[in-house]
N, CA, C and O atoms as a Tinker XYZ file with bonds, in Angstrom:
   344  protein
     1  N     -5.532000   -9.874000    8.856000    73     2
     2  CA    -4.406000  -10.152000    9.721000    64     1     3
     3  C     -4.847000  -10.910000   10.973000    63     2     4     5
     4  O     -4.084000  -11.720000   11.501000    81     3
     5  N     -6.073000  -10.659000   11.458000    73     3     6
     6  CA    -6.542000  -11.320000   12.672000    64     5     7
     7  C     -6.575000  -12.834000   12.509000    63     6     8     9
     8  O     -6.107000  -13.566000   13.380000    81     7
     9  N     -7.129000  -13.305000   11.392000    73     7    10
    10  CA    -7.233000  -14.748000   11.173000    64     9    11
    11  C     -5.866000  -15.343000   10.872000    63    10    12    13
    12  O     -5.494000  -16.372000   11.436000    81    11
    13  N     -5.122000  -14.699000    9.989000    73    11    14
    14  CA    -3.808000  -15.222000    9.605000    64    13    15
    15  C     -2.881000  -15.353000   10.809000    63    14    16    17
    16  O     -2.153000  -16.338000   10.932000    81    15
    17  N     -2.908000  -14.370000   11.689000    73    15    18
    18  CA    -2.012000  -14.380000   12.847000    64    17    19
    19  C     -2.676000  -14.958000   14.096000    63    18    20    21
    20  O     -2.045000  -15.054000   15.148000    81    19
    21  N     -3.968000  -15.347000   13.977000    73    19    22
    22  CA    -4.730000  -15.893000   15.103000    64    21    23
    23  C     -4.662000  -14.986000   16.331000    63    22    24    25
    24  O     -4.310000  -15.418000   17.428000    81    23
    25  N     -5.005000  -13.733000   16.115000    73    23    26
    26  CA    -5.016000  -12.770000   17.215000    64    25    27
    27  C     -6.166000  -11.793000   17.004000    63    26    28    29
    28  O     -6.698000  -11.682000   15.900000    81    27
    29  N     -6.540000  -11.101000   18.043000    73    27    30
    30  CA    -7.581000  -10.091000   17.947000    64    29    31
    31  C     -6.982000   -8.793000   17.439000    63    30    32    33
    32  O     -5.903000   -8.380000   17.866000    81    31
    33  N     -7.704000   -8.148000   16.510000    73    31    34
    34  CA    -7.245000   -6.902000   15.920000    64    33    35
    35  C     -8.366000   -5.876000   15.994000    63    34    36    37
    36  O     -9.485000   -6.137000   15.551000    81    35
    37  N     -8.065000   -4.712000   16.554000    73    35    38
    38  CA    -9.039000   -3.620000   16.647000    64    37    39
    39  C     -8.845000   -2.682000   15.469000    63    38    40    41
    40  O     -7.718000   -2.331000   15.121000    81    39
    41  N     -9.963000   -2.275000   14.852000    73    39    42
    42  CA    -9.966000   -1.377000   13.706000    64    41    43
    43  C    -10.393000    0.001000   14.186000    63    42    44    45
    44  O    -11.458000    0.136000   14.788000    81    43
    45  N     -9.592000    1.024000   13.934000    73    43    46
    46  CA    -9.896000    2.381000   14.393000    64    45    47
    47  C     -9.701000    3.382000   13.256000    63    46    48    49
    48  O     -8.898000    3.164000   12.349000    81    47
    49  N    -10.441000    4.468000   13.321000    73    47    50
    50  CA   -10.216000    5.600000   12.427000    64    49    51
    51  C    -10.003000    6.812000   13.319000    63    50    52    53
    52  O    -10.886000    7.193000   14.089000    81    51
    53  N     -8.817000    7.418000   13.210000    73    51    54
    54  CA    -8.481000    8.590000   14.020000    64    53    55
    55  C     -7.794000    9.620000   13.131000    63    54    56    57
    56  O     -6.804000    9.314000   12.466000    81    55
    57  N     -8.320000   10.836000   13.122000    73    55    58
    58  CA    -7.720000   11.919000   12.337000    64    57    59
    59  C     -7.493000   11.532000   10.871000    63    58    60    61
    60  O     -6.440000   11.804000   10.295000    81    59
    61  N     -8.506000   10.892000   10.289000    73    59    62
    62  CA    -8.482000   10.457000    8.889000    64    61    63
    63  C     -7.358000    9.459000    8.602000    63    62    64    65
    64  O     -6.845000    9.392000    7.485000    81    63
    65  N     -6.985000    8.694000    9.615000    73    63    66
    66  CA    -6.023000    7.596000    9.483000    64    65    67
    67  C     -6.713000    6.310000    9.928000    63    66    68    69
    68  O     -7.464000    6.301000   10.902000    81    67
    69  N     -6.451000    5.241000    9.210000    73    67    70
    70  CA    -6.942000    3.921000    9.602000    64    69    71
    71  C     -5.836000    3.249000   10.405000    63    70    72    73
    72  O     -4.685000    3.193000    9.973000    81    71
    73  N     -6.200000    2.742000   11.574000    73    71    74
    74  CA    -5.233000    2.095000   12.466000    64    73    75
    75  C     -5.675000    0.671000   12.764000    63    74    76    77
    76  O     -6.859000    0.419000   12.990000    81    75
    77  N     -4.740000   -0.249000   12.765000    73    75    78
    78  CA    -4.967000   -1.602000   13.239000    64    77    79
    79  C     -4.172000   -1.747000   14.521000    63    78    80    81
    80  O     -2.987000   -1.419000   14.574000    81    79
    81  N     -4.853000   -2.254000   15.575000    73    79    82
    82  CA    -4.215000   -2.353000   16.882000    64    81    83
    83  C     -4.323000   -3.772000   17.424000    63    82    84    85
    84  O     -5.299000   -4.476000   17.165000    81    83
    85  N     -3.309000   -4.180000   18.176000    73    83    86
    86  CA    -3.343000   -5.459000   18.872000    64    85    87
    87  C     -3.211000   -5.196000   20.363000    63    86    88    89
    88  O     -2.594000   -4.218000   20.784000    81    87
    89  N     -3.802000   -6.084000   21.155000    73    87    90
    90  CA    -3.767000   -5.900000   22.597000    64    89    91
    91  C     -2.496000   -6.513000   23.161000    63    90    92    93
    92  O     -2.219000   -7.699000   22.982000    81    91
    93  N     -1.729000   -5.672000   23.848000    73    91    94
    94  CA    -0.518000   -6.123000   24.528000    64    93    95
    95  C     -0.732000   -5.820000   26.003000    63    94    96    97
    96  O     -0.734000   -4.664000   26.425000    81    95
    97  N     -0.911000   -6.886000   26.776000    73    95    98
    98  CA    -1.279000   -6.715000   28.184000    64    97    99
    99  C     -2.679000   -6.139000   28.258000    63    98   100   101
   100  O     -3.637000   -6.779000   27.824000    81    99
   101  N     -2.807000   -4.942000   28.799000    73    99   102
   102  CA    -4.124000   -4.299000   28.910000    64   101   103
   103  C     -4.270000   -3.108000   27.968000    63   102   104   105
   104  O     -5.260000   -2.379000   28.037000    81   103
   105  N     -3.291000   -2.908000   27.092000    73   103   106
   106  CA    -3.270000   -1.724000   26.222000    64   105   107
   107  C     -3.342000   -2.146000   24.757000    63   106   108   109
   108  O     -2.686000   -3.103000   24.347000    81   107
   109  N     -4.151000   -1.418000   23.964000    73   107   110
   110  CA    -4.205000   -1.631000   22.518000    64   109   111
   111  C     -3.113000   -0.790000   21.872000    63   110   112   113
   112  O     -3.066000    0.426000   22.058000    81   111
   113  N     -2.230000   -1.446000   21.108000    73   111   114
   114  CA    -1.080000   -0.792000   20.504000    64   113   115
   115  C     -1.174000   -0.903000   18.981000    63   114   116   117
   116  O     -1.441000   -1.978000   18.446000    81   115
   117  N     -0.951000    0.219000   18.288000    73   115   118
   118  CA    -0.986000    0.247000   16.826000    64   117   119
   119  C      0.164000   -0.556000   16.243000    63   118   120   121
   120  O      1.313000   -0.400000   16.657000    81   119
   121  N     -0.155000   -1.432000   15.261000    73   119   122
   122  CA     0.906000   -2.147000   14.564000    64   121   123
   123  C      0.876000   -1.870000   13.064000    63   122   124   125
   124  O      1.798000   -2.259000   12.347000    81   123
   125  N     -0.180000   -1.199000   12.577000    73   123   126
   126  CA    -0.262000   -0.836000   11.174000    64   125   127
   127  C     -1.178000    0.373000   11.049000    63   126   128   129
   128  O     -2.193000    0.461000   11.740000    81   127
   129  N     -0.821000    1.306000   10.168000    73   127   130
   130  CA    -1.637000    2.499000    9.961000    64   129   131
   131  C     -1.438000    3.005000    8.550000    63   130   132   133
   132  O     -0.384000    2.815000    7.944000    81   131
   133  N     -2.474000    3.654000    8.035000    73   131   134
   134  CA    -2.312000    4.336000    6.760000    64   133   135
   135  C     -3.231000    5.539000    6.700000    63   134   136   137
   136  O     -4.311000    5.553000    7.290000    81   135
   137  N     -2.778000    6.546000    5.975000    73   135   138
   138  CA    -3.529000    7.790000    5.802000    64   137   139
   139  C     -4.537000    7.621000    4.680000    63   138   140   141
   140  O     -4.235000    7.029000    3.644000    81   139
   141  N     -5.732000    8.142000    4.893000    73   139   142
   142  CA    -6.696000    8.202000    3.806000    64   141   143
   143  C     -6.299000    9.343000    2.876000    63   142   144   145
   144  O     -5.673000   10.311000    3.308000    81   143
   145  N     -6.658000    9.230000    1.613000    73   143   146
   146  CA    -6.383000   10.286000    0.656000    64   145   147
   147  C     -6.991000   11.592000    1.158000    63   146   148   149
   148  O     -8.021000   11.568000    1.832000    81   147
   149  N     -6.382000   12.717000    0.846000    73   147   150
   150  CA    -6.863000   14.010000    1.352000    64   149   151
   151  C     -8.286000   14.331000    0.902000    63   150   152   153
   152  O     -8.961000   15.138000    1.540000    81   151
   153  N     -8.758000   13.711000   -0.191000    73   151   154
   154  CA   -10.112000   13.943000   -0.679000    64   153   155
   155  C    -11.134000   12.957000   -0.127000    63   154   156   157
   156  O    -12.313000   13.040000   -0.469000    81   155
   157  N    -10.705000   12.029000    0.717000    73   155   158
   158  CA   -11.577000   10.998000    1.275000    64   157   159
   159  C    -11.709000   11.211000    2.776000    63   158   160   161
   160  O    -10.733000   11.521000    3.459000    81   159
   161  N    -12.935000   11.038000    3.282000    73   159   162
   162  CA   -13.180000   11.115000    4.719000    64   161   163
   163  C    -13.832000    9.815000    5.177000    63   162   164   165
   164  O    -14.458000    9.113000    4.383000    81   163
   165  N    -13.682000    9.501000    6.455000    73   163   166
   166  CA   -14.275000    8.284000    6.996000    64   165   167
   167  C    -14.600000    8.473000    8.469000    63   166   168   169
   168  O    -13.888000    9.162000    9.199000    81   167
   169  N    -15.695000    7.842000    8.888000    73   167   170
   170  CA   -16.063000    7.796000   10.297000    64   169   171
   171  C    -16.507000    6.375000   10.625000    63   170   172   173
   172  O    -16.835000    5.590000    9.735000    81   171
   173  N    -16.512000    6.065000   11.901000    73   171   174
   174  CA   -16.937000    4.742000   12.353000    64   173   175
   175  C    -17.747000    4.936000   13.633000    63   174   176   177
   176  O    -17.416000    5.803000   14.442000    81   175
   177  N    -18.809000    4.138000   13.832000    73   175   178
   178  CA   -19.675000    4.347000   14.991000    64   177   179
   179  C    -19.342000    3.434000   16.172000    63   178   180   181
   180  O    -20.030000    3.472000   17.192000    81   179
   181  N    -18.302000    2.618000   16.045000    73   179   182
   182  CA   -17.845000    1.753000   17.139000    64   181   183
   183  C    -16.403000    1.371000   16.831000    63   182   184   185
   184  O    -15.879000    1.732000   15.778000    81   183
   185  N    -15.766000    0.654000   17.726000    73   183   186
   186  CA   -14.399000    0.195000   17.501000    64   185   187
   187  C    -14.410000   -1.328000   17.451000    63   186   188   189
   188  O    -14.224000   -1.987000   18.474000    81   187
   189  N    -14.631000   -1.889000   16.254000    73   187   190
   190  CA   -14.757000   -3.342000   16.155000    64   189   191
   191  C    -13.435000   -4.067000   16.386000    63   190   192   193
   192  O    -12.360000   -3.578000   16.038000    81   191
   193  N    -13.553000   -5.244000   16.980000    73   191   194
   194  CA   -12.405000   -6.125000   17.183000    64   193   195
   195  C    -12.652000   -7.386000   16.370000    63   194   196   197
   196  O    -13.645000   -8.084000   16.580000    81   195
   197  N    -11.749000   -7.674000   15.444000    73   195   198
   198  CA   -11.798000   -8.886000   14.641000    64   197   199
   199  C    -11.035000   -9.964000   15.397000    63   198   200   201
   200  O     -9.918000   -9.732000   15.859000    81   199
   201  N    -11.637000  -11.141000   15.524000    73   199   202
   202  CA   -10.977000  -12.224000   16.257000    64   201   203
   203  C    -10.294000  -13.178000   15.297000    63   202   204   205
   204  O    -10.525000  -13.135000   14.089000    81   203
   205  N     -9.462000  -14.029000   15.839000    73   203   206
   206  CA    -8.745000  -15.008000   15.041000    64   205   207
   207  C     -9.641000  -16.055000   14.400000    63   206   208   209
   208  O     -9.217000  -16.735000   13.466000    81   207
   209  N    -10.889000  -16.200000   14.887000    73   207   210
   210  CA   -11.806000  -17.185000   14.307000    64   209   211
   211  C    -12.765000  -16.553000   13.304000    63   210   212   213
   212  O    -13.655000  -17.231000   12.789000    81   211
   213  N    -12.594000  -15.250000   13.017000    73   211   214
   214  CA   -13.372000  -14.608000   11.963000    64   213   215
   215  C    -14.606000  -13.851000   12.395000    63   214   216   217
   216  O    -15.364000  -13.385000   11.544000    81   215
   217  N    -14.834000  -13.712000   13.695000    73   215   218
   218  CA   -15.981000  -12.935000   14.154000    64   217   219
   219  C    -15.574000  -11.488000   14.423000    63   218   220   221
   220  O    -14.389000  -11.166000   14.505000    81   219
   221  N    -16.589000  -10.615000   14.561000    73   219   222
   222  CA   -16.367000   -9.193000   14.812000    64   221   223
   223  C    -17.316000   -8.750000   15.919000    63   222   224   225
   224  O    -18.485000   -9.135000   15.921000    81   223
   225  N    -16.828000   -7.951000   16.857000    73   223   226
   226  CA   -17.692000   -7.393000   17.896000    64   225   227
   227  C    -17.160000   -6.023000   18.273000    63   226   228   229
   228  O    -15.942000   -5.874000   18.365000    81   227
   229  N    -17.966000   -5.038000   18.491000    73   227   230
   230  CA   -19.410000   -5.046000   18.275000    64   229   231
   231  C    -19.738000   -4.805000   16.799000    63   230   232   233
   232  O    -18.865000   -4.507000   15.984000    81   231
   233  N    -21.039000   -4.946000   16.486000    73   231   234
   234  CA   -21.517000   -4.599000   15.156000    64   233   235
   235  C    -21.183000   -3.136000   14.912000    63   234   236   237
   236  O    -21.196000   -2.335000   15.846000    81   235
   237  N    -20.887000   -2.781000   13.679000    73   235   238
   238  CA   -20.583000   -1.375000   13.425000    64   237   239
   239  C    -20.815000   -1.007000   11.976000    63   238   240   241
   240  O    -20.979000   -1.863000   11.108000    81   239
   241  N    -20.822000    0.293000   11.744000    73   239   242
   242  CA   -20.922000    0.850000   10.396000    64   241   243
   243  C    -19.781000    1.827000   10.194000    63   242   244   245
   244  O    -19.466000    2.633000   11.069000    81   243
   245  N    -19.174000    1.739000    9.030000    73   243   246
   246  CA   -18.102000    2.652000    8.638000    64   245   247
   247  C    -18.623000    3.448000    7.454000    63   246   248   249
   248  O    -19.119000    2.869000    6.487000    81   247
   249  N    -18.517000    4.755000    7.518000    73   247   250
   250  CA   -18.935000    5.605000    6.409000    64   249   251
   251  C    -17.688000    6.183000    5.750000    63   250   252   253
   252  O    -16.816000    6.737000    6.420000    81   251
   253  N    -17.618000    6.045000    4.433000    73   251   254
   254  CA   -16.485000    6.551000    3.656000    64   253   255
   255  C    -17.065000    7.401000    2.533000    63   254   256   257
   256  O    -17.985000    6.973000    1.836000    81   255
   257  N    -16.518000    8.622000    2.356000    73   255   258
   258  CA   -17.080000    9.492000    1.325000    64   257   259
   259  C    -16.039000   10.447000    0.770000    63   258   260   261
   260  O    -14.992000   10.704000    1.365000    81   259
   261  N    -16.388000   10.959000   -0.409000    73   259   262
   262  CA   -15.663000   12.070000   -1.011000    64   261   263
   263  C    -16.717000   12.983000   -1.619000    63   262   264   265
   264  O    -17.897000   12.840000   -1.301000    81   263
   265  N    -16.336000   13.906000   -2.473000    73   263   266
   266  CA   -17.317000   14.861000   -2.993000    64   265   267
   267  C    -18.327000   14.214000   -3.938000    63   266   268   269
   268  O    -19.372000   14.809000   -4.203000    81   267
   269  N    -18.049000   13.013000   -4.456000    73   267   270
   270  CA   -18.935000   12.372000   -5.426000    64   269   271
   271  C    -19.706000   11.175000   -4.879000    63   270   272   273
   272  O    -20.807000   10.892000   -5.350000    81   271
   273  N    -19.161000   10.476000   -3.909000    73   271   274
   274  CA   -19.746000    9.222000   -3.440000    64   273   275
   275  C    -19.777000    9.168000   -1.920000    63   274   276   277
   276  O    -18.992000    9.823000   -1.235000    81   275
   277  N    -20.727000    8.353000   -1.405000    73   275   278
   278  CA   -20.806000    8.080000    0.027000    64   277   279
   279  C    -21.187000    6.604000    0.185000    63   278   280   281
   280  O    -22.200000    6.158000   -0.353000    81   279
   281  N    -20.374000    5.859000    0.919000    73   279   282
   282  CA   -20.625000    4.439000    1.119000    64   281   283
   283  C    -20.747000    4.122000    2.596000    63   282   284   285
   284  O    -20.100000    4.739000    3.442000    81   283
   285  N    -21.596000    3.138000    2.887000    73   283   286
   286  CA   -21.731000    2.606000    4.235000    64   285   287
   287  C    -21.237000    1.168000    4.192000    63   286   288   289
   288  O    -21.704000    0.368000    3.382000    81   287
   289  N    -20.299000    0.847000    5.058000    73   287   290
   290  CA   -19.759000   -0.512000    5.172000    64   289   291
   291  C    -20.234000   -1.058000    6.512000    63   290   292   293
   292  O    -19.862000   -0.545000    7.568000    81   291
   293  N    -21.051000   -2.095000    6.465000    73   291   294
   294  CA   -21.586000   -2.692000    7.693000    64   293   295
   295  C    -20.834000   -3.977000    8.001000    63   294   296   297
   296  O    -20.631000   -4.812000    7.120000    81   295
   297  N    -20.421000   -4.133000    9.262000    73   295   298
   298  CA   -19.725000   -5.338000    9.716000    64   297   299
   299  C    -20.637000   -6.081000   10.679000    63   298   300   301
   300  O    -21.100000   -5.501000   11.661000    81   299
   301  N    -20.903000   -7.358000   10.413000    73   299   302
   302  CA   -21.752000   -8.157000   11.292000    64   301   303
   303  C    -20.897000   -8.977000   12.254000    63   302   304   305
   304  O    -19.693000   -9.138000   12.056000    81   303
   305  N    -21.543000   -9.492000   13.298000    73   303   306
   306  CA   -20.809000  -10.266000   14.288000    64   305   307
   307  C    -20.275000  -11.579000   13.711000    63   306   308   309
   308  O    -19.325000  -12.148000   14.251000    81   307
   309  N    -20.872000  -12.062000   12.626000    73   307   310
   310  CA   -20.406000  -13.293000   11.989000    64   309   311
   311  C    -19.252000  -13.041000   11.031000    63   310   312   313
   312  O    -18.756000  -13.972000   10.398000    81   311
   313  N    -18.813000  -11.763000   10.917000    73   311   314
   314  CA   -17.709000  -11.425000   10.054000    64   313   315
   315  C    -18.116000  -11.052000    8.640000    63   314   316   317
   316  O    -17.262000  -10.847000    7.778000    81   315
   317  N    -19.442000  -10.962000    8.394000    73   315   318
   318  CA   -19.893000  -10.565000    7.061000    64   317   319
   319  C    -19.731000   -9.066000    6.871000    63   318   320   321
   320  O    -19.866000   -8.284000    7.812000    81   319
   321  N    -19.439000   -8.684000    5.642000    73   319   322
   322  CA   -19.246000   -7.273000    5.285000    64   321   323
   323  C    -20.255000   -6.933000    4.200000    63   322   324   325
   324  O    -20.392000   -7.657000    3.214000    81   323
   325  N    -20.965000   -5.814000    4.395000    73   323   326
   326  CA   -21.933000   -5.348000    3.388000    64   325   327
   327  C    -21.567000   -3.914000    3.032000    63   326   328   329
   328  O    -21.396000   -3.076000    3.917000    81   327
   329  N    -21.446000   -3.630000    1.730000    73   327   330
   330  CA   -21.116000   -2.297000    1.263000    64   329   331
   331  C    -22.287000   -1.783000    0.449000    63   330   332   333
   332  O    -22.771000   -2.460000   -0.458000    81   331
   333  N    -22.746000   -0.567000    0.784000    73   331   334
   334  CA   -23.848000    0.014000    0.023000    64   333   335
   335  C    -23.617000    1.512000   -0.164000    63   334   336   337
   336  O    -23.075000    2.195000    0.706000    81   335
   337  N    -24.044000    1.993000   -1.318000    73   335   338
   338  CA   -23.957000    3.422000   -1.583000    64   337   339
   339  C    -25.120000    4.094000   -0.877000    63   338   340   341
   340  O    -26.253000    3.623000   -0.973000    81   339
   341  N    -24.862000    5.184000   -0.172000    73   339   342
   342  CA   -25.931000    5.914000    0.541000    64   341   343
   343  C    -26.013000    7.336000    0.078000    63   342   344
   344  O    -26.849000    8.097000    0.564000    81   343
């Protein structure tokens, strides 16, 4: 959505919900959210902001897991995404 709409979008995980936020004035406001399945958990070590030109800051890792699998999703500043099973 950040590139398509040419705006900055913040990615957050709160209470097992994924939130996408846009900055309105000085406040980040949620414009899209979805609940993770009750059997899936996720954490994030930073609050990355995707820009309209495809970059991401700061670098971060997102961990997603259930009782059988655990994945680490790494986001680079150049907008690259790496997914690995841990």
